[in-house]
Short mmCIF file of C-alpha atoms and ligand atoms in Angstrom, two decimals:
data_model
loop_
_atom_site.label_atom_id
_atom_site.label_comp_id
_atom_site.label_asym_id
_atom_site.label_seq_id
_atom_site.Cartn_x
_atom_site.Cartn_y
_atom_site.Cartn_z
CA MET A 1 -3.41 17.25 -26.46
CA THR A 2 -0.51 19.01 -25.51
CA ALA A 3 2.44 18.27 -27.80
CA LEU A 4 5.14 15.40 -27.49
CA ARG A 5 8.54 17.67 -27.76
CA PHE A 6 11.80 16.59 -27.36
CA ASP A 7 14.32 19.29 -28.54
CA PRO A 8 17.36 18.27 -30.66
CA ILE A 9 20.36 18.94 -28.35
CA ARG A 10 23.56 17.61 -28.32
CA LEU A 11 26.70 17.60 -25.77
CA PRO A 12 28.17 21.13 -26.24
CA PRO A 13 31.60 20.58 -26.59
CA GLU A 14 33.09 21.71 -22.97
CA CYS A 15 30.61 17.76 -21.75
CA GLU A 16 33.77 16.22 -23.82
CA GLU A 17 36.58 17.24 -21.86
CA LEU A 18 34.93 16.99 -18.79
CA ARG A 19 33.77 13.67 -20.17
CA LYS A 20 37.60 12.97 -20.43
CA GLU A 21 38.71 14.44 -16.79
CA VAL A 22 36.36 12.72 -15.87
CA ARG A 23 37.35 9.62 -17.42
CA ALA A 24 40.74 9.35 -16.32
CA PHE A 25 39.35 9.78 -12.77
CA LEU A 26 38.08 6.69 -13.18
CA ALA A 27 41.01 5.12 -14.00
CA GLU A 28 43.14 6.32 -11.17
CA GLU A 29 40.59 4.90 -8.09
CA ILE A 30 39.79 1.68 -10.70
CA ALA A 31 43.67 1.43 -10.91
CA ALA A 32 43.97 2.33 -6.87
CA GLY A 33 41.18 -0.28 -6.40
CA THR A 34 38.90 1.57 -5.14
CA PHE A 35 36.51 -0.20 -6.79
CA ASN A 36 36.40 -2.52 -9.74
CA PRO A 37 34.15 -1.71 -12.81
CA PHE A 38 33.75 -6.05 -13.71
CA LYS A 39 32.10 -6.06 -9.68
CA PRO A 40 28.49 -4.20 -10.18
CA LEU A 41 27.63 -5.05 -6.56
CA ARG A 42 28.35 -1.16 -5.76
CA GLU A 43 29.52 -1.84 -2.10
CA ASP A 44 32.38 -0.75 -2.07
CA ALA A 45 34.05 -0.78 1.66
CA ASP A 46 36.10 2.54 0.10
CA ALA A 47 33.60 4.14 -1.38
CA ARG A 48 32.78 6.83 2.59
CA GLU A 49 36.49 7.99 0.77
CA PHE A 50 35.30 8.01 -3.37
CA SER A 51 32.11 10.58 -2.12
CA ARG A 52 34.54 13.01 -0.79
CA ARG A 53 37.03 12.62 -4.12
CA VAL A 54 34.06 13.32 -6.08
CA GLY A 55 33.02 15.77 -3.64
CA ALA A 56 37.47 17.43 -4.25
CA ARG A 57 36.62 17.22 -7.64
CA GLY A 58 33.54 20.01 -7.68
CA TRP A 59 31.56 16.98 -8.98
CA ILE A 60 28.84 17.57 -6.47
CA GLY A 61 26.17 19.47 -6.54
CA MET A 62 27.91 20.49 -10.04
CA THR A 63 24.37 22.16 -10.76
CA TRP A 64 23.86 24.01 -7.13
CA PRO A 65 24.68 27.68 -6.73
CA LYS A 66 28.24 28.62 -5.29
CA ARG A 67 27.50 29.68 -2.23
CA TYR A 68 26.21 26.56 -0.67
CA GLY A 69 29.88 24.63 -2.16
CA GLY A 70 27.65 23.91 -5.93
CA HIS A 71 29.68 25.19 -8.64
CA GLU A 72 27.39 26.64 -10.84
CA ARG A 73 27.85 24.19 -14.19
CA SER A 74 25.05 22.44 -16.10
CA PHE A 75 22.59 20.26 -16.28
CA LEU A 76 24.81 18.60 -19.13
CA GLU A 77 27.85 18.91 -17.92
CA ARG A 78 25.96 16.60 -15.10
CA TYR A 79 25.21 14.15 -17.38
CA VAL A 80 28.39 13.33 -18.29
CA VAL A 81 29.47 12.95 -14.97
CA THR A 82 26.64 10.69 -14.03
CA GLU A 83 27.22 8.24 -17.19
CA GLU A 84 30.92 7.81 -16.94
CA MET A 85 30.01 7.14 -13.78
CA ARG A 86 27.01 5.04 -13.82
CA VAL A 87 28.72 3.35 -17.53
CA ALA A 88 32.17 2.33 -14.70
CA ASN A 89 30.18 1.20 -12.56
CA ALA A 90 31.32 2.94 -9.89
CA PRO A 91 30.18 2.84 -6.40
CA THR A 92 28.09 6.22 -6.01
CA ARG A 93 25.73 4.87 -3.49
CA ARG A 94 26.04 7.54 -0.95
CA PHE A 95 26.32 10.76 -2.35
CA PHE A 96 23.77 10.25 -5.74
CA VAL A 97 20.13 11.30 -3.90
CA ALA A 98 21.10 14.25 -2.36
CA ASP A 99 23.19 15.01 -5.57
CA ARG A 100 20.22 14.24 -7.40
CA GLN A 101 16.77 14.76 -4.68
CA SER A 102 17.40 15.61 -1.37
CA GLY A 103 19.73 19.37 -2.33
CA PRO A 104 17.26 20.17 -5.00
CA ILE A 105 14.83 20.28 -2.27
CA LEU A 106 17.03 21.18 1.21
CA LEU A 107 18.14 23.89 -2.29
CA ARG A 108 13.92 24.68 -2.64
CA TYR A 109 12.20 24.40 1.14
CA ALA A 110 14.82 24.56 3.54
CA PRO A 111 15.48 27.55 6.18
CA GLU A 112 18.15 29.34 4.61
CA ARG A 113 20.61 28.28 8.62
CA ILE A 114 19.59 24.36 6.87
CA LYS A 115 21.28 25.18 3.74
CA GLN A 116 23.83 26.52 4.82
CA ASP A 117 24.83 23.80 6.57
CA ILE A 118 24.38 20.88 4.67
CA LEU A 119 24.23 22.58 1.13
CA PRO A 120 28.23 22.81 1.31
CA ARG A 121 28.53 18.76 3.07
CA ILE A 122 27.40 17.02 1.13
CA CYS A 123 28.73 18.71 -1.76
CA ARG A 124 32.71 17.76 -0.30
CA GLY A 125 30.67 14.36 -0.58
CA GLU A 126 29.91 13.66 3.21
CA LEU A 127 26.06 13.65 3.80
CA CYS A 128 25.03 10.00 2.04
CA PHE A 129 20.30 10.71 2.16
CA ALA A 130 17.18 8.50 2.04
CA ILE A 131 14.07 8.68 0.41
CA GLY A 132 11.17 8.51 2.90
CA MET A 133 8.14 7.95 0.68
CA SER A 134 6.97 4.86 0.64
CA GLU A 135 5.09 3.21 3.73
CA PRO A 136 3.52 -0.64 3.92
CA ASN A 137 -0.10 -0.12 3.11
CA SER A 138 1.18 2.97 0.23
CA GLY A 139 3.44 2.59 -2.46
CA SER A 140 2.03 4.75 -5.50
CA ASP A 141 -0.71 5.86 -3.34
CA LEU A 142 1.77 8.04 -2.09
CA PHE A 143 -0.66 10.08 -0.72
CA ALA A 144 -2.34 7.42 1.68
CA ALA A 145 0.60 7.71 3.74
CA LYS A 146 0.09 7.08 7.82
CA THR A 147 3.21 7.64 9.62
CA ARG A 148 2.03 10.28 11.91
CA ALA A 149 4.97 13.93 12.94
CA THR A 150 2.20 15.51 15.93
CA LYS A 151 3.15 18.64 16.98
CA THR A 152 4.75 19.17 20.56
CA ASP A 153 7.19 22.14 21.71
CA GLY A 154 9.62 23.45 19.62
CA GLY A 155 9.28 20.17 16.88
CA TRP A 156 6.94 17.35 15.87
CA LEU A 157 7.05 13.52 17.14
CA ILE A 158 7.09 11.63 14.36
CA ASN A 159 5.66 7.91 14.84
CA GLY A 160 4.98 5.20 12.43
CA SER A 161 7.60 2.87 9.47
CA LYS A 162 8.91 3.57 6.15
CA ILE A 163 9.58 0.70 4.04
CA TRP A 164 11.21 0.69 1.27
CA THR A 165 14.38 2.68 1.94
CA THR A 166 17.34 2.71 0.56
CA SER A 167 19.91 3.63 2.33
CA ALA A 168 18.53 4.15 5.58
CA HIS A 169 21.51 2.11 6.99
CA MET A 170 24.33 4.44 5.91
CA ALA A 171 22.24 7.60 5.39
CA ASP A 172 23.18 10.50 7.27
CA TYR A 173 19.44 12.01 6.66
CA MET A 174 16.16 10.74 5.57
CA ILE A 175 13.95 13.63 3.71
CA ALA A 176 10.70 11.78 4.30
CA ILE A 177 6.32 12.30 3.87
CA PHE A 178 4.55 11.87 7.53
CA ARG A 179 1.21 12.96 7.91
CA THR A 180 0.43 16.77 9.49
CA SER A 181 -3.16 16.85 8.50
CA PRO A 182 -6.50 14.19 7.93
CA PRO A 183 -6.77 14.91 3.44
CA THR A 184 -9.79 16.53 3.16
CA LYS A 185 -12.88 16.29 0.74
CA GLU A 186 -12.15 17.84 -1.94
CA ASN A 187 -8.31 16.98 -2.18
CA ARG A 188 -6.90 14.41 -0.34
CA ARG A 189 -3.93 14.70 -1.90
CA HIS A 190 -3.86 17.37 1.28
CA GLY A 191 -1.91 16.82 4.89
CA LEU A 192 1.46 15.33 3.34
CA THR A 193 5.11 17.27 4.96
CA GLN A 194 7.97 17.13 4.64
CA PHE A 195 10.49 16.84 6.82
CA LEU A 196 14.18 17.00 7.05
CA VAL A 197 15.07 13.85 9.30
CA ASP A 198 18.50 13.45 11.08
CA MET A 199 18.95 9.16 11.03
CA LYS A 200 20.90 9.50 14.57
CA THR A 201 17.17 10.66 16.41
CA PRO A 202 16.74 8.88 19.43
CA GLY A 203 13.39 6.63 18.48
CA ILE A 204 14.34 5.74 15.35
CA LYS A 205 15.20 2.48 14.04
CA VAL A 206 16.50 0.76 11.61
CA ASN A 207 15.45 -3.20 10.04
CA PRO A 208 17.50 -4.01 7.35
CA ILE A 209 15.59 -5.52 4.27
CA PRO A 210 17.82 -8.64 2.21
CA GLN A 211 17.80 -8.81 -1.24
CA ILE A 212 17.98 -11.83 -3.64
CA THR A 213 20.67 -10.43 -4.97
CA GLY A 214 22.77 -10.46 -1.70
CA GLN A 215 23.02 -6.46 -1.57
CA LYS A 216 21.86 -4.28 1.92
CA GLU A 217 20.68 -1.69 -0.27
CA PHE A 218 16.80 -1.63 1.35
CA ASN A 219 15.37 -1.23 5.34
CA GLU A 220 12.32 -0.23 7.15
CA VAL A 221 12.26 2.56 9.23
CA VAL A 222 10.80 2.61 12.33
CA PHE A 223 10.42 5.23 14.29
CA THR A 224 9.75 6.02 17.87
CA ASP A 225 8.16 9.60 19.46
CA ALA A 226 11.41 10.26 17.23
CA PHE A 227 12.22 14.27 17.75
CA VAL A 228 12.24 16.76 14.88
CA PRO A 229 13.23 20.23 14.70
CA ASP A 230 10.58 22.76 13.43
CA ASP A 231 13.91 24.06 11.64
CA HIS A 232 13.16 20.70 10.38
CA GLN A 233 10.69 21.60 8.37
CA LEU A 234 10.60 21.47 4.45
CA GLY A 235 8.05 24.21 2.47
CA GLU A 236 4.52 24.35 3.52
CA ILE A 237 3.09 22.60 6.52
CA ASP A 238 0.03 20.03 4.68
CA GLY A 239 1.09 20.56 1.42
CA ALA A 240 3.82 17.90 -0.01
CA TRP A 241 1.95 17.15 -2.61
CA LYS A 242 2.52 19.97 -4.71
CA GLN A 243 7.23 19.77 -3.57
CA ALA A 244 6.91 16.33 -4.34
CA THR A 245 5.35 16.33 -7.69
CA SER A 246 7.64 18.72 -9.29
CA GLU A 247 10.77 17.22 -8.45
CA LEU A 248 9.82 14.53 -11.08
CA ALA A 249 11.39 15.62 -14.47
CA TYR A 250 15.05 15.46 -12.49
CA GLU A 251 13.96 12.58 -11.24
CA ARG A 252 13.44 10.13 -13.41
CA SER A 253 15.20 10.92 -16.60
CA GLY A 254 18.48 11.02 -15.92
CA PRO A 255 21.09 8.07 -17.06
CA GLU A 256 20.81 6.10 -15.03
CA ARG A 257 17.32 4.80 -15.16
CA PHE A 258 18.58 2.81 -18.30
CA LEU A 259 21.80 1.60 -17.71
CA GLU A 260 21.56 0.22 -14.68
CA THR A 261 22.87 -3.47 -15.94
CA TYR A 262 24.60 -2.19 -19.41
CA TYR A 263 27.17 -3.63 -17.52
CA VAL A 264 26.18 -7.09 -19.04
CA LEU A 265 25.97 -6.00 -22.56
CA THR A 266 29.39 -4.47 -22.51
CA GLU A 267 30.80 -8.24 -21.47
CA LEU A 268 28.89 -9.88 -23.78
CA VAL A 269 30.31 -7.37 -26.17
CA ARG A 270 33.87 -7.92 -24.99
CA ALA A 271 33.06 -12.19 -25.59
CA VAL A 272 32.43 -12.42 -28.72
CA GLY A 273 34.85 -10.26 -29.87
CA SER A 274 36.01 -7.52 -32.62
CA ASN A 275 34.97 -10.44 -34.84
CA PRO A 276 31.18 -11.54 -34.69
CA ASP A 277 29.85 -13.43 -36.43
CA THR A 278 25.91 -12.17 -38.29
CA ARG A 279 23.48 -13.04 -35.32
CA SER A 280 25.67 -11.40 -32.29
CA ALA A 281 26.35 -9.13 -35.01
CA GLU A 282 22.59 -8.23 -35.60
CA GLY A 283 21.41 -8.83 -32.04
CA ILE A 284 24.27 -6.07 -30.19
CA GLY A 285 23.69 -3.25 -33.37
CA ARG A 286 19.75 -3.34 -32.07
CA LEU A 287 20.61 -2.98 -28.93
CA VAL A 288 22.79 -0.28 -29.39
CA ALA A 289 20.37 1.27 -31.86
CA GLN A 290 17.52 1.33 -28.82
CA LEU A 291 20.38 2.93 -26.27
CA HIS A 292 21.55 5.51 -28.74
CA THR A 293 17.88 6.56 -29.71
CA MET A 294 17.45 6.45 -25.72
CA ARG A 295 20.11 8.69 -24.40
CA ARG A 296 19.00 10.94 -27.07
CA MET A 297 15.77 11.45 -25.48
CA SER A 298 17.91 11.23 -22.29
CA VAL A 299 19.81 14.00 -23.45
CA SER A 300 17.16 16.03 -24.81
CA VAL A 301 15.50 15.99 -21.64
CA ALA A 302 18.89 17.19 -19.89
CA GLY A 303 18.92 20.24 -22.66
CA MET A 304 15.53 21.25 -21.53
CA LEU A 305 15.86 20.74 -17.99
CA GLN A 306 19.09 23.84 -18.61
CA ALA A 307 16.16 25.46 -20.82
CA GLY A 308 14.43 26.26 -17.19
CA LYS A 309 11.28 23.57 -19.28
CA GLU A 310 10.04 21.19 -17.61
CA PRO A 311 9.80 17.93 -19.00
CA VAL A 312 7.73 16.05 -16.28
CA VAL A 313 5.58 13.87 -19.20
CA GLU A 314 9.19 13.99 -22.07
CA ALA A 315 10.75 12.45 -19.01
CA SER A 316 8.57 9.91 -17.33
CA ILE A 317 8.87 8.53 -21.56
CA VAL A 318 12.11 8.52 -20.33
CA LYS A 319 12.35 6.45 -17.42
CA ASP A 320 9.03 4.08 -18.87
CA ILE A 321 11.30 2.63 -21.92
CA GLY A 322 14.18 3.26 -20.32
CA THR A 323 13.59 1.12 -17.55
CA VAL A 324 12.24 -1.90 -20.27
CA TRP A 325 14.53 -1.94 -22.21
CA GLU A 326 17.48 -2.07 -19.14
CA GLN A 327 15.16 -5.09 -17.73
CA GLN A 328 14.62 -6.89 -20.52
CA LEU A 329 19.03 -6.36 -21.40
CA PRO A 330 20.62 -9.43 -19.48
CA HIS A 331 17.96 -11.56 -20.77
CA ARG A 332 18.53 -10.31 -24.96
CA VAL A 333 22.07 -11.16 -23.48
CA ARG A 334 21.68 -14.61 -21.99
CA GLU A 335 20.34 -15.48 -24.97
CA LEU A 336 23.13 -14.63 -27.54
CA ALA A 337 25.46 -15.51 -25.27
CA ALA A 338 24.38 -18.81 -25.50
CA PHE A 339 27.14 -18.32 -29.24
CA VAL A 340 29.61 -17.30 -27.16
CA ASP A 341 32.58 -19.22 -27.70
CA GLU A 342 33.54 -21.23 -24.76
CA ASP A 343 36.92 -20.46 -24.36
CA ALA A 344 35.84 -16.65 -24.40
CA GLY A 345 38.79 -15.33 -22.05
CA ASN A 346 35.83 -13.24 -19.98
CA ARG A 347 33.03 -16.17 -20.29
CA GLU A 348 32.88 -16.41 -16.42
CA THR A 349 32.90 -12.72 -15.76
CA LEU A 350 29.67 -12.70 -18.21
CA GLU A 351 28.54 -15.43 -16.37
CA THR A 352 28.52 -14.04 -12.56
CA GLN A 353 27.16 -10.30 -13.85
CA LEU A 354 23.97 -12.26 -16.11
CA THR A 355 23.25 -14.23 -12.77
CA PHE A 356 24.08 -10.46 -10.99
CA ALA A 357 21.56 -8.64 -13.45
CA ILE A 358 19.89 -10.52 -14.01
CA ARG A 359 18.19 -10.78 -10.18
CA THR A 360 18.42 -7.28 -10.58
CA ALA A 361 15.93 -6.95 -12.60
CA PRO A 362 12.73 -7.27 -11.64
CA LYS A 363 13.17 -3.67 -9.20
CA LEU A 364 14.12 -1.49 -12.36
CA THR A 365 10.26 -1.01 -12.95
CA ILE A 366 8.83 -0.47 -10.01
CA GLN A 367 12.06 1.67 -7.82
CA GLY A 368 11.20 5.30 -9.18
CA GLY A 369 7.46 5.01 -9.74
CA THR A 370 6.27 1.77 -11.30
CA THR A 371 6.06 1.89 -14.89
CA GLU A 372 1.98 1.32 -14.99
CA VAL A 373 1.54 4.63 -12.22
CA LEU A 374 3.80 6.74 -14.56
CA ARG A 375 1.87 5.32 -18.04
CA GLY A 376 -0.98 7.15 -15.96
CA ILE A 377 1.23 10.16 -15.56
CA ILE A 378 2.11 10.21 -19.56
CA ALA A 379 -1.56 9.87 -20.72
CA ARG A 380 -3.09 12.38 -18.29
CA GLY A 381 -0.01 14.54 -19.98
CA LEU A 382 -0.95 14.30 -23.49
CA GLY A 383 -4.62 14.69 -21.90
CA LEU A 384 -6.00 11.24 -22.69
CA ARG A 385 -7.55 10.93 -19.69
C1 FAD B 1 14.53 -1.17 -5.31
C2 FAD B 1 13.74 -0.20 -4.77
C3 FAD B 1 14.28 0.79 -4.11
C4 FAD B 1 13.46 2.00 -3.47
N1 FAD B 1 13.22 2.32 -2.64
C5 FAD B 1 12.72 3.53 -2.21
C6 FAD B 1 13.21 4.00 -1.33
O1 FAD B 1 14.15 5.32 -1.79
N2 FAD B 1 12.45 5.23 -0.37
C7 FAD B 1 11.17 4.87 -0.83
O2 FAD B 1 9.86 6.08 -0.65
N3 FAD B 1 10.81 4.07 -1.64
C8 FAD B 1 11.50 3.36 -1.89
N4 FAD B 1 11.18 1.76 -3.42
C9 FAD B 1 9.38 1.56 -3.66
C10 FAD B 1 8.62 2.40 -4.53
O3 FAD B 1 8.87 3.48 -4.67
C11 FAD B 1 7.78 1.45 -4.96
O4 FAD B 1 7.66 0.27 -4.11
C12 FAD B 1 6.28 1.68 -5.49
O5 FAD B 1 7.11 2.96 -5.87
C13 FAD B 1 5.40 0.91 -5.83
O6 FAD B 1 4.67 0.76 -4.88
P1 FAD B 1 3.80 -0.90 -3.45
O7 FAD B 1 5.39 -1.12 -3.36
O8 FAD B 1 3.67 -0.41 -2.97
O9 FAD B 1 3.86 -1.22 -5.02
P2 FAD B 1 1.68 -0.93 -5.38
O10 FAD B 1 1.91 1.27 -5.37
O11 FAD B 1 1.27 -1.27 -4.10
O12 FAD B 1 1.71 -1.07 -6.48
C14 FAD B 1 1.07 -3.11 -6.91
C15 FAD B 1 1.55 -3.21 -9.04
O13 FAD B 1 -0.47 -2.18 -8.49
C16 FAD B 1 0.07 -1.48 -9.82
N5 FAD B 1 -0.71 0.18 -9.70
C17 FAD B 1 -0.73 1.05 -8.71
N6 FAD B 1 -1.26 1.79 -8.44
C18 FAD B 1 -1.67 2.13 -10.15
C19 FAD B 1 -2.24 3.04 -10.23
N7 FAD B 1 -2.37 4.23 -9.63
N8 FAD B 1 -2.57 2.26 -11.38
C20 FAD B 1 -1.98 1.54 -12.58
N9 FAD B 1 -1.61 0.83 -11.74
C21 FAD B 1 -1.36 0.80 -10.45
C22 FAD B 1 1.77 -0.94 -9.26
O14 FAD B 1 2.75 -0.41 -10.84
C23 FAD B 1 2.27 -2.32 -9.46
O15 FAD B 1 2.92 -3.25 -10.28
C24 FAD B 1 11.74 1.82 -3.09
C25 FAD B 1 11.84 0.15 -3.71
C26 FAD B 1 12.38 -0.41 -4.80
C27 FAD B 1 11.41 -2.14 -5.94
#
């Protein structure tokens, strides 16, 4: 059986300096009215300019090579920035997917001309990316994707649709997988190719899918003879399955995987004040202890990535434990809020945030791979199936 290993890593001192800088920056942004940390709906109008200001600070593409506009800093430093942005409820949606996922894919698989053109613009906070994996009958089973890329002069014609595509309505680009050949008998994962798609291409229609929270976050994307040039093909033709699985540790273990409903915990702490009754203190203590343990595990994965390891199973465990925890959190806080004084100053904010978080919660164990599928990956990684 493969050993499970979480190296006991702590954030180095330079991370604490950086943390202070990020906090000061966010305090300025809040004071200037860019976003409201007590309003978890991160769709503030100013997010485009906010992204550029985050880019100007050097906090997008932090770990990427300088020749592509990156900053060659560590994964642990990036961790601190992500953590502070998330805790503050900052509007990161415009740049977060590009920073976490799309940029690293381009770095690895895009032709040089594309890297030179696009990566510096991501680092400057100018570009928003979407991920085009899921289709109406292909979610967990990614390799059942049917949307076709058919070879034509100088490129490919795309026909079919993607679904649940976060940010497609505001994205400049999508990184998508399309079917370029049928699967083979020996390998049912064969036949999909990854492409960079310019969302302004004629033949792409984005249809919004309304959410229970009132957010306008994800979409259906329909392709009708949409042309993608040859140099927008990423990596090997028919070999996307090798690429899609290698990025998982980056995608699954960050602080964004357990902090999505964190604001309800801070609101509860504010509401109970400095002299909580025993039940509230015990309940909050329990939640904070769990959070602390998860954070240690998540920092450990970031440190192992920094050391060049591939902690795929450990990262999947962090995502599994983290998303189940953040999904339960609003329900636990709702129970504990029953003991909050009627006249607690932030009672209204707490109620608003709880309502929002409870509506958000169901998605948390689905996005980025469902709990059941992750547990299958963990079991396989541990040699249990
Ligand atoms: C908020 C949100 C944002 C998203 N953003 C994007 C995005 O930007 N781009 C994108 O491409 N997709 C996105 N998705 C889609 C997401 O990746 C899929 O919803 C997810 O992979 C599950 O696929 P599905 O919905 O087709 O469910 P299914 O795969 O049909 O699963 C249904 C149920 O069956 C279970 N199941 C399926 N297979 C197995 C198995 N082998 N073993 C055990 N149980 C199994 C699942 O766990 C689940 O409970 C997003 C989803 C959400 C909720």
